[in-house]
Structures are given as C-alpha cells and as structure tokens.
Amino acid sequence: GDVMHLAVEPNNDLLCVVLVRKARQKSDDELKRKPQIHVFSLSSGKQLWKKEIDSEVEMMPVEFAENKEVAFTLDNYRPPLMLDGKLYVFYEGATIFDSRTGKEIERDRFRVNEKGLALTEADPIFDEQNIPRRYRVRTPQNP
C-alpha cells in the first residue's frame, strides 16, 4: 500500500504508519478504502502490531483532472497522534489504542467527512482525564 500518514513517539521507540492499498483512480470518481495501521519499534524495525480500520473511509484526489488516473490521499483526515503510550486515530471518529499492543482503549464513532468535505477542522481536545500527567500544567489547585 501507499504511505498516507506517519506518527512517531521517539521516547517510547514507536513509529506508526498508515497505509492504503490501490489508492489511484480517476479524480471525478469517489474512492473509499480501508486504511491499515502498522506500529513498529523504531530501533529494531520490528512490527509490533497491525490493524485494518473497520469501514472504508472517503479519500481525496491529489488533483482534479479529466480522464486521468490520479493518486488519492487521506489529507481530509487528521493524522494519527502518539502520546504517552497511546495512539489516537481519527478516521471513523476518534479511536484510542494502546500503542504497544494495539488493544482498543476507547472509541467514539462519528462521520468525519462527507462527499470530500471535512466536517470538522478542529484540533483534538484533551482534558484532565486524557492528558498524561507529565503534560499537565501544575497549579496550586493541581499539584
């Protein structure tokens, strides 16, 4: 497959690669595919786990050209985020995996795109329950 997104967490020796197979066709046709998530050890290159997204997601052409086959991308989706041993992906809503094992921790399904348009452009929001302790701001109320 073609590499669509990458995420790296060097402190935990992890690399996430998102691939999509057969990501080419005419730009005026809709293309949906199932992205595959692969997580590797940075130092050894050993694959730790892989997972295919449950449903097909809508892809975006790199250019609009009549009667010409073009590459498609996942540019209308937020790339994955690796933070403190968790992998956050945003293809079918928001899903959190344990980045070492691939075990699903939490999933919130919602439509991310509709007919080539992103339904949200917002950055992911984290709160006290979802930010690792080392990234929290220390205040007198929150030592």
JSON list of C-alpha atoms in Angstrom, two decimals:
[
{"chain": "A", "resi": 1, "resn": "GLY", "atom": "CA", "xyz": [0.00, 0.00, 0.00]},
{"chain": "A", "resi": 2, "resn": "ASP", "atom": "CA", "xyz": [0.89, 3.68, -0.19]},
{"chain": "A", "resi": 3, "resn": "VAL", "atom": "CA", "xyz": [2.02, 5.51, 2.94]},
{"chain": "A", "resi": 4, "resn": "MET", "atom": "CA", "xyz": [-0.64, 8.08, 3.86]},
{"chain": "A", "resi": 5, "resn": "HIS", "atom": "CA", "xyz": [0.18, 9.18, 7.43]},
{"chain": "A", "resi": 6, "resn": "LEU", "atom": "CA", "xyz": [3.00, 8.81, 9.95]},
{"chain": "A", "resi": 7, "resn": "ALA", "atom": "CA", "xyz": [3.26, 9.36, 13.70]},
{"chain": "A", "resi": 8, "resn": "VAL", "atom": "CA", "xyz": [6.38, 8.98, 15.83]},
{"chain": "A", "resi": 9, "resn": "GLU", "atom": "CA", "xyz": [6.95, 8.72, 19.56]},
{"chain": "A", "resi": 10, "resn": "PRO", "atom": "CA", "xyz": [10.76, 8.56, 19.92]},
{"chain": "A", "resi": 11, "resn": "ASN", "atom": "CA", "xyz": [10.69, 8.44, 23.74]},
{"chain": "A", "resi": 12, "resn": "ASN", "atom": "CA", "xyz": [8.79, 5.14, 23.55]},
{"chain": "A", "resi": 13, "resn": "ASP", "atom": "CA", "xyz": [10.67, 3.87, 20.45]},
{"chain": "A", "resi": 14, "resn": "LEU", "atom": "CA", "xyz": [7.48, 3.77, 18.32]},
{"chain": "A", "resi": 15, "resn": "LEU", "atom": "CA", "xyz": [6.54, 4.55, 14.73]},
{"chain": "A", "resi": 16, "resn": "CYS", "atom": "CA", "xyz": [3.01, 4.40, 13.33]},
{"chain": "A", "resi": 17, "resn": "VAL", "atom": "CA", "xyz": [2.48, 4.11, 9.57]},
{"chain": "A", "resi": 18, "resn": "VAL", "atom": "CA", "xyz": [-0.94, 4.27, 7.92]},
{"chain": "A", "resi": 19, "resn": "LEU", "atom": "CA", "xyz": [-1.16, 2.58, 4.51]},
{"chain": "A", "resi": 20, "resn": "VAL", "atom": "CA", "xyz": [-3.89, 2.37, 1.88]},
{"chain": "A", "resi": 21, "resn": "ARG", "atom": "CA", "xyz": [-3.90, -0.14, -0.99]},
{"chain": "A", "resi": 22, "resn": "LYS", "atom": "CA", "xyz": [-4.92, 0.73, -4.53]},
{"chain": "A", "resi": 23, "resn": "ALA", "atom": "CA", "xyz": [-5.22, 4.46, -3.89]},
{"chain": "A", "resi": 24, "resn": "ARG", "atom": "CA", "xyz": [-5.40, 5.50, -7.56]},
{"chain": "A", "resi": 25, "resn": "GLN", "atom": "CA", "xyz": [-8.29, 6.10, -9.94]},
{"chain": "A", "resi": 26, "resn": "LYS", "atom": "CA", "xyz": [-9.99, 8.88, -11.93]},
{"chain": "A", "resi": 27, "resn": "SER", "atom": "CA", "xyz": [-10.37, 12.02, -9.82]},
{"chain": "A", "resi": 28, "resn": "ASP", "atom": "CA", "xyz": [-14.05, 12.52, -10.65]},
{"chain": "A", "resi": 29, "resn": "ASP", "atom": "CA", "xyz": [-14.94, 9.15, -9.07]},
{"chain": "A", "resi": 30, "resn": "GLU", "atom": "CA", "xyz": [-15.42, 8.67, -5.34]},
{"chain": "A", "resi": 31, "resn": "LEU", "atom": "CA", "xyz": [-12.78, 6.43, -3.76]},
{"chain": "A", "resi": 32, "resn": "LYS", "atom": "CA", "xyz": [-13.21, 4.66, -0.43]},
{"chain": "A", "resi": 33, "resn": "ARG", "atom": "CA", "xyz": [-10.68, 2.32, 1.14]},
{"chain": "A", "resi": 34, "resn": "LYS", "atom": "CA", "xyz": [-9.88, 0.69, 4.49]},
{"chain": "A", "resi": 35, "resn": "PRO", "atom": "CA", "xyz": [-6.68, 2.21, 5.92]},
{"chain": "A", "resi": 36, "resn": "GLN", "atom": "CA", "xyz": [-4.26, -0.16, 7.65]},
{"chain": "A", "resi": 37, "resn": "ILE", "atom": "CA", "xyz": [-2.42, 0.91, 10.79]},
{"chain": "A", "resi": 38, "resn": "HIS", "atom": "CA", "xyz": [1.05, -0.57, 11.37]},
{"chain": "A", "resi": 39, "resn": "VAL", "atom": "CA", "xyz": [3.09, 0.13, 14.51]},
{"chain": "A", "resi": 40, "resn": "PHE", "atom": "CA", "xyz": [6.83, -0.58, 14.58]},
{"chain": "A", "resi": 41, "resn": "SER", "atom": "CA", "xyz": [9.71, -0.41, 17.02]},
{"chain": "A", "resi": 42, "resn": "LEU", "atom": "CA", "xyz": [11.88, 2.49, 15.81]},
{"chain": "A", "resi": 43, "resn": "SER", "atom": "CA", "xyz": [15.15, 0.90, 16.92]},
{"chain": "A", "resi": 44, "resn": "SER", "atom": "CA", "xyz": [14.64, -2.61, 15.51]},
{"chain": "A", "resi": 45, "resn": "GLY", "atom": "CA", "xyz": [12.11, -2.04, 12.71]},
{"chain": "A", "resi": 46, "resn": "LYS", "atom": "CA", "xyz": [10.08, -4.95, 14.09]},
{"chain": "A", "resi": 47, "resn": "GLN", "atom": "CA", "xyz": [6.34, -4.67, 13.52]},
{"chain": "A", "resi": 48, "resn": "LEU", "atom": "CA", "xyz": [4.55, -4.73, 16.89]},
{"chain": "A", "resi": 49, "resn": "TRP", "atom": "CA", "xyz": [1.01, -4.89, 15.55]},
{"chain": "A", "resi": 50, "resn": "LYS", "atom": "CA", "xyz": [-1.24, -4.01, 12.64]},
{"chain": "A", "resi": 51, "resn": "LYS", "atom": "CA", "xyz": [-4.93, -3.33, 12.32]},
{"chain": "A", "resi": 52, "resn": "GLU", "atom": "CA", "xyz": [-7.29, -2.55, 9.48]},
{"chain": "A", "resi": 53, "resn": "ILE", "atom": "CA", "xyz": [-9.92, 0.15, 10.07]},
{"chain": "A", "resi": 54, "resn": "ASP", "atom": "CA", "xyz": [-13.40, -1.43, 10.26]},
{"chain": "A", "resi": 55, "resn": "SER", "atom": "CA", "xyz": [-15.04, 0.56, 7.48]},
{"chain": "A", "resi": 56, "resn": "GLU", "atom": "CA", "xyz": [-14.00, 2.23, 4.26]},
{"chain": "A", "resi": 57, "resn": "VAL", "atom": "CA", "xyz": [-13.16, 5.92, 4.51]},
{"chain": "A", "resi": 58, "resn": "GLU", "atom": "CA", "xyz": [-13.55, 8.54, 1.81]},
{"chain": "A", "resi": 59, "resn": "MET", "atom": "CA", "xyz": [-10.29, 9.60, 0.18]},
{"chain": "A", "resi": 60, "resn": "MET", "atom": "CA", "xyz": [-9.30, 12.83, -1.58]},
{"chain": "A", "resi": 61, "resn": "PRO", "atom": "CA", "xyz": [-7.66, 13.12, -5.04]},
{"chain": "A", "resi": 62, "resn": "VAL", "atom": "CA", "xyz": [-4.32, 14.95, -5.21]},
{"chain": "A", "resi": 63, "resn": "GLU", "atom": "CA", "xyz": [-5.57, 16.78, -8.31]},
{"chain": "A", "resi": 64, "resn": "PHE", "atom": "CA", "xyz": [-8.73, 17.09, -10.37]},
{"chain": "A", "resi": 65, "resn": "ALA", "atom": "CA", "xyz": [-8.08, 16.05, -13.96]},
{"chain": "A", "resi": 66, "resn": "GLU", "atom": "CA", "xyz": [-10.49, 14.80, -16.62]},
{"chain": "A", "resi": 67, "resn": "ASN", "atom": "CA", "xyz": [-9.99, 11.22, -17.85]},
{"chain": "A", "resi": 68, "resn": "LYS", "atom": "CA", "xyz": [-6.73, 10.81, -15.93]},
{"chain": "A", "resi": 69, "resn": "GLU", "atom": "CA", "xyz": [-5.89, 8.38, -13.16]},
{"chain": "A", "resi": 70, "resn": "VAL", "atom": "CA", "xyz": [-4.54, 10.20, -10.09]},
{"chain": "A", "resi": 71, "resn": "ALA", "atom": "CA", "xyz": [-3.35, 9.31, -6.60]},
{"chain": "A", "resi": 72, "resn": "PHE", "atom": "CA", "xyz": [-5.73, 9.68, -3.67]},
{"chain": "A", "resi": 73, "resn": "THR", "atom": "CA", "xyz": [-4.74, 10.63, -0.12]},
{"chain": "A", "resi": 74, "resn": "LEU", "atom": "CA", "xyz": [-6.08, 10.80, 3.42]},
{"chain": "A", "resi": 75, "resn": "ASP", "atom": "CA", "xyz": [-5.41, 14.55, 3.52]},
{"chain": "A", "resi": 76, "resn": "ASN", "atom": "CA", "xyz": [-9.02, 15.18, 4.58]},
{"chain": "A", "resi": 77, "resn": "TYR", "atom": "CA", "xyz": [-8.34, 13.39, 7.89]},
{"chain": "A", "resi": 78, "resn": "ARG", "atom": "CA", "xyz": [-6.22, 14.33, 10.89]},
{"chain": "A", "resi": 79, "resn": "PRO", "atom": "CA", "xyz": [-3.04, 12.23, 11.04]},
{"chain": "A", "resi": 80, "resn": "PRO", "atom": "CA", "xyz": [-2.63, 9.87, 13.99]},
{"chain": "A", "resi": 81, "resn": "LEU", "atom": "CA", "xyz": [-1.15, 11.16, 17.23]},
{"chain": "A", "resi": 82, "resn": "MET", "atom": "CA", "xyz": [1.11, 9.12, 19.53]},
{"chain": "A", "resi": 83, "resn": "LEU", "atom": "CA", "xyz": [1.28, 10.40, 23.06]},
{"chain": "A", "resi": 84, "resn": "ASP", "atom": "CA", "xyz": [2.37, 8.72, 26.29]},
{"chain": "A", "resi": 85, "resn": "GLY", "atom": "CA", "xyz": [1.90, 5.16, 25.07]},
{"chain": "A", "resi": 86, "resn": "LYS", "atom": "CA", "xyz": [-1.43, 5.77, 23.33]},
{"chain": "A", "resi": 87, "resn": "LEU", "atom": "CA", "xyz": [-2.22, 6.03, 19.64]},
{"chain": "A", "resi": 88, "resn": "TYR", "atom": "CA", "xyz": [-5.09, 8.35, 18.67]},
{"chain": "A", "resi": 89, "resn": "VAL", "atom": "CA", "xyz": [-6.61, 7.86, 15.19]},
{"chain": "A", "resi": 90, "resn": "PHE", "atom": "CA", "xyz": [-9.32, 9.92, 13.54]},
{"chain": "A", "resi": 91, "resn": "TYR", "atom": "CA", "xyz": [-10.63, 8.01, 10.51]},
{"chain": "A", "resi": 92, "resn": "GLU", "atom": "CA", "xyz": [-14.01, 6.76, 11.81]},
{"chain": "A", "resi": 93, "resn": "GLY", "atom": "CA", "xyz": [-14.43, 9.34, 14.54]},
{"chain": "A", "resi": 94, "resn": "ALA", "atom": "CA", "xyz": [-11.83, 9.07, 17.30]},
{"chain": "A", "resi": 95, "resn": "THR", "atom": "CA", "xyz": [-10.24, 5.83, 18.49]},
{"chain": "A", "resi": 96, "resn": "ILE", "atom": "CA", "xyz": [-7.55, 5.34, 21.13]},
{"chain": "A", "resi": 97, "resn": "PHE", "atom": "CA", "xyz": [-5.28, 2.28, 21.05]},
{"chain": "A", "resi": 98, "resn": "ASP", "atom": "CA", "xyz": [-2.55, 1.12, 23.38]},
{"chain": "A", "resi": 99, "resn": "SER", "atom": "CA", "xyz": [0.40, 1.92, 21.12]},
{"chain": "A", "resi": 100, "resn": "ARG", "atom": "CA", "xyz": [2.44, -1.16, 22.18]},
{"chain": "A", "resi": 101, "resn": "THR", "atom": "CA", "xyz": [-0.29, -3.82, 21.91]},
{"chain": "A", "resi": 102, "resn": "GLY", "atom": "CA", "xyz": [-2.94, -2.39, 19.57]},
{"chain": "A", "resi": 103, "resn": "LYS", "atom": "CA", "xyz": [-5.64, -3.04, 22.16]},
{"chain": "A", "resi": 104, "resn": "GLU", "atom": "CA", "xyz": [-8.54, -0.64, 21.68]},
{"chain": "A", "resi": 105, "resn": "ILE", "atom": "CA", "xyz": [-8.96, 1.58, 24.74]},
{"chain": "A", "resi": 106, "resn": "GLU", "atom": "CA", "xyz": [-11.78, 3.86, 23.66]},
{"chain": "A", "resi": 107, "resn": "ARG", "atom": "CA", "xyz": [-13.83, 4.57, 20.52]},
{"chain": "A", "resi": 108, "resn": "ASP", "atom": "CA", "xyz": [-16.21, 7.38, 19.64]},
{"chain": "A", "resi": 109, "resn": "ARG", "atom": "CA", "xyz": [-17.71, 6.85, 16.17]},
{"chain": "A", "resi": 110, "resn": "PHE", "atom": "CA", "xyz": [-18.91, 9.79, 14.11]},
{"chain": "A", "resi": 111, "resn": "ARG", "atom": "CA", "xyz": [-18.72, 10.91, 10.48]},
{"chain": "A", "resi": 112, "resn": "VAL", "atom": "CA", "xyz": [-15.52, 12.77, 9.79]},
{"chain": "A", "resi": 113, "resn": "ASN", "atom": "CA", "xyz": [-16.04, 13.54, 6.09]},
{"chain": "A", "resi": 114, "resn": "GLU", "atom": "CA", "xyz": [-18.95, 13.88, 3.72]},
{"chain": "A", "resi": 115, "resn": "LYS", "atom": "CA", "xyz": [-18.56, 13.99, -0.07]},
{"chain": "A", "resi": 116, "resn": "GLY", "atom": "CA", "xyz": [-14.95, 15.17, 0.12]},
{"chain": "A", "resi": 117, "resn": "LEU", "atom": "CA", "xyz": [-15.58, 17.84, 2.75]},
{"chain": "A", "resi": 118, "resn": "ALA", "atom": "CA", "xyz": [-14.16, 17.62, 6.25]},
{"chain": "A", "resi": 119, "resn": "LEU", "atom": "CA", "xyz": [-16.97, 18.02, 8.76]},
{"chain": "A", "resi": 120, "resn": "THR", "atom": "CA", "xyz": [-14.53, 19.37, 11.32]},
{"chain": "A", "resi": 121, "resn": "GLU", "atom": "CA", "xyz": [-11.21, 21.15, 11.09]},
{"chain": "A", "resi": 122, "resn": "ALA", "atom": "CA", "xyz": [-10.70, 21.38, 14.84]},
{"chain": "A", "resi": 123, "resn": "ASP", "atom": "CA", "xyz": [-7.62, 20.04, 16.59]},
{"chain": "A", "resi": 124, "resn": "PRO", "atom": "CA", "xyz": [-8.20, 17.17, 19.02]},
{"chain": "A", "resi": 125, "resn": "ILE", "atom": "CA", "xyz": [-9.04, 18.42, 22.51]},
{"chain": "A", "resi": 126, "resn": "PHE", "atom": "CA", "xyz": [-7.67, 16.77, 25.62]},
{"chain": "A", "resi": 127, "resn": "ASP", "atom": "CA", "xyz": [-8.82, 17.18, 29.20]},
{"chain": "A", "resi": 128, "resn": "GLU", "atom": "CA", "xyz": [-7.55, 16.17, 32.65]},
{"chain": "A", "resi": 129, "resn": "GLN", "atom": "CA", "xyz": [-8.59, 12.54, 32.10]},
{"chain": "A", "resi": 130, "resn": "ASN", "atom": "CA", "xyz": [-6.99, 12.29, 28.67]},
{"chain": "A", "resi": 131, "resn": "ILE", "atom": "CA", "xyz": [-3.68, 14.17, 29.06]},
{"chain": "A", "resi": 132, "resn": "PRO", "atom": "CA", "xyz": [-0.76, 12.24, 30.53]},
{"chain": "A", "resi": 133, "resn": "ARG", "atom": "CA", "xyz": [0.40, 13.62, 33.89]},
{"chain": "A", "resi": 134, "resn": "ARG", "atom": "CA", "xyz": [3.77, 14.81, 32.54]},
{"chain": "A", "resi": 135, "resn": "TYR", "atom": "CA", "xyz": [2.00, 17.20, 30.13]},
{"chain": "A", "resi": 136, "resn": "ARG", "atom": "CA", "xyz": [-0.37, 18.76, 32.69]},
{"chain": "A", "resi": 137, "resn": "VAL", "atom": "CA", "xyz": [0.17, 22.28, 33.91]},
{"chain": "A", "resi": 138, "resn": "ARG", "atom": "CA", "xyz": [0.93, 22.30, 37.61]},
{"chain": "A", "resi": 139, "resn": "THR", "atom": "CA", "xyz": [-1.01, 24.82, 39.66]},
{"chain": "A", "resi": 140, "resn": "PRO", "atom": "CA", "xyz": [-1.61, 25.23, 43.42]},
{"chain": "A", "resi": 141, "resn": "GLN", "atom": "CA", "xyz": [-5.00, 23.52, 42.90]},
{"chain": "A", "resi": 142, "resn": "ASN", "atom": "CA", "xyz": [-3.45, 20.74, 40.75]},
{"chain": "A", "resi": 143, "resn": "PRO", "atom": "CA", "xyz": [-0.06, 19.79, 42.28]}
]
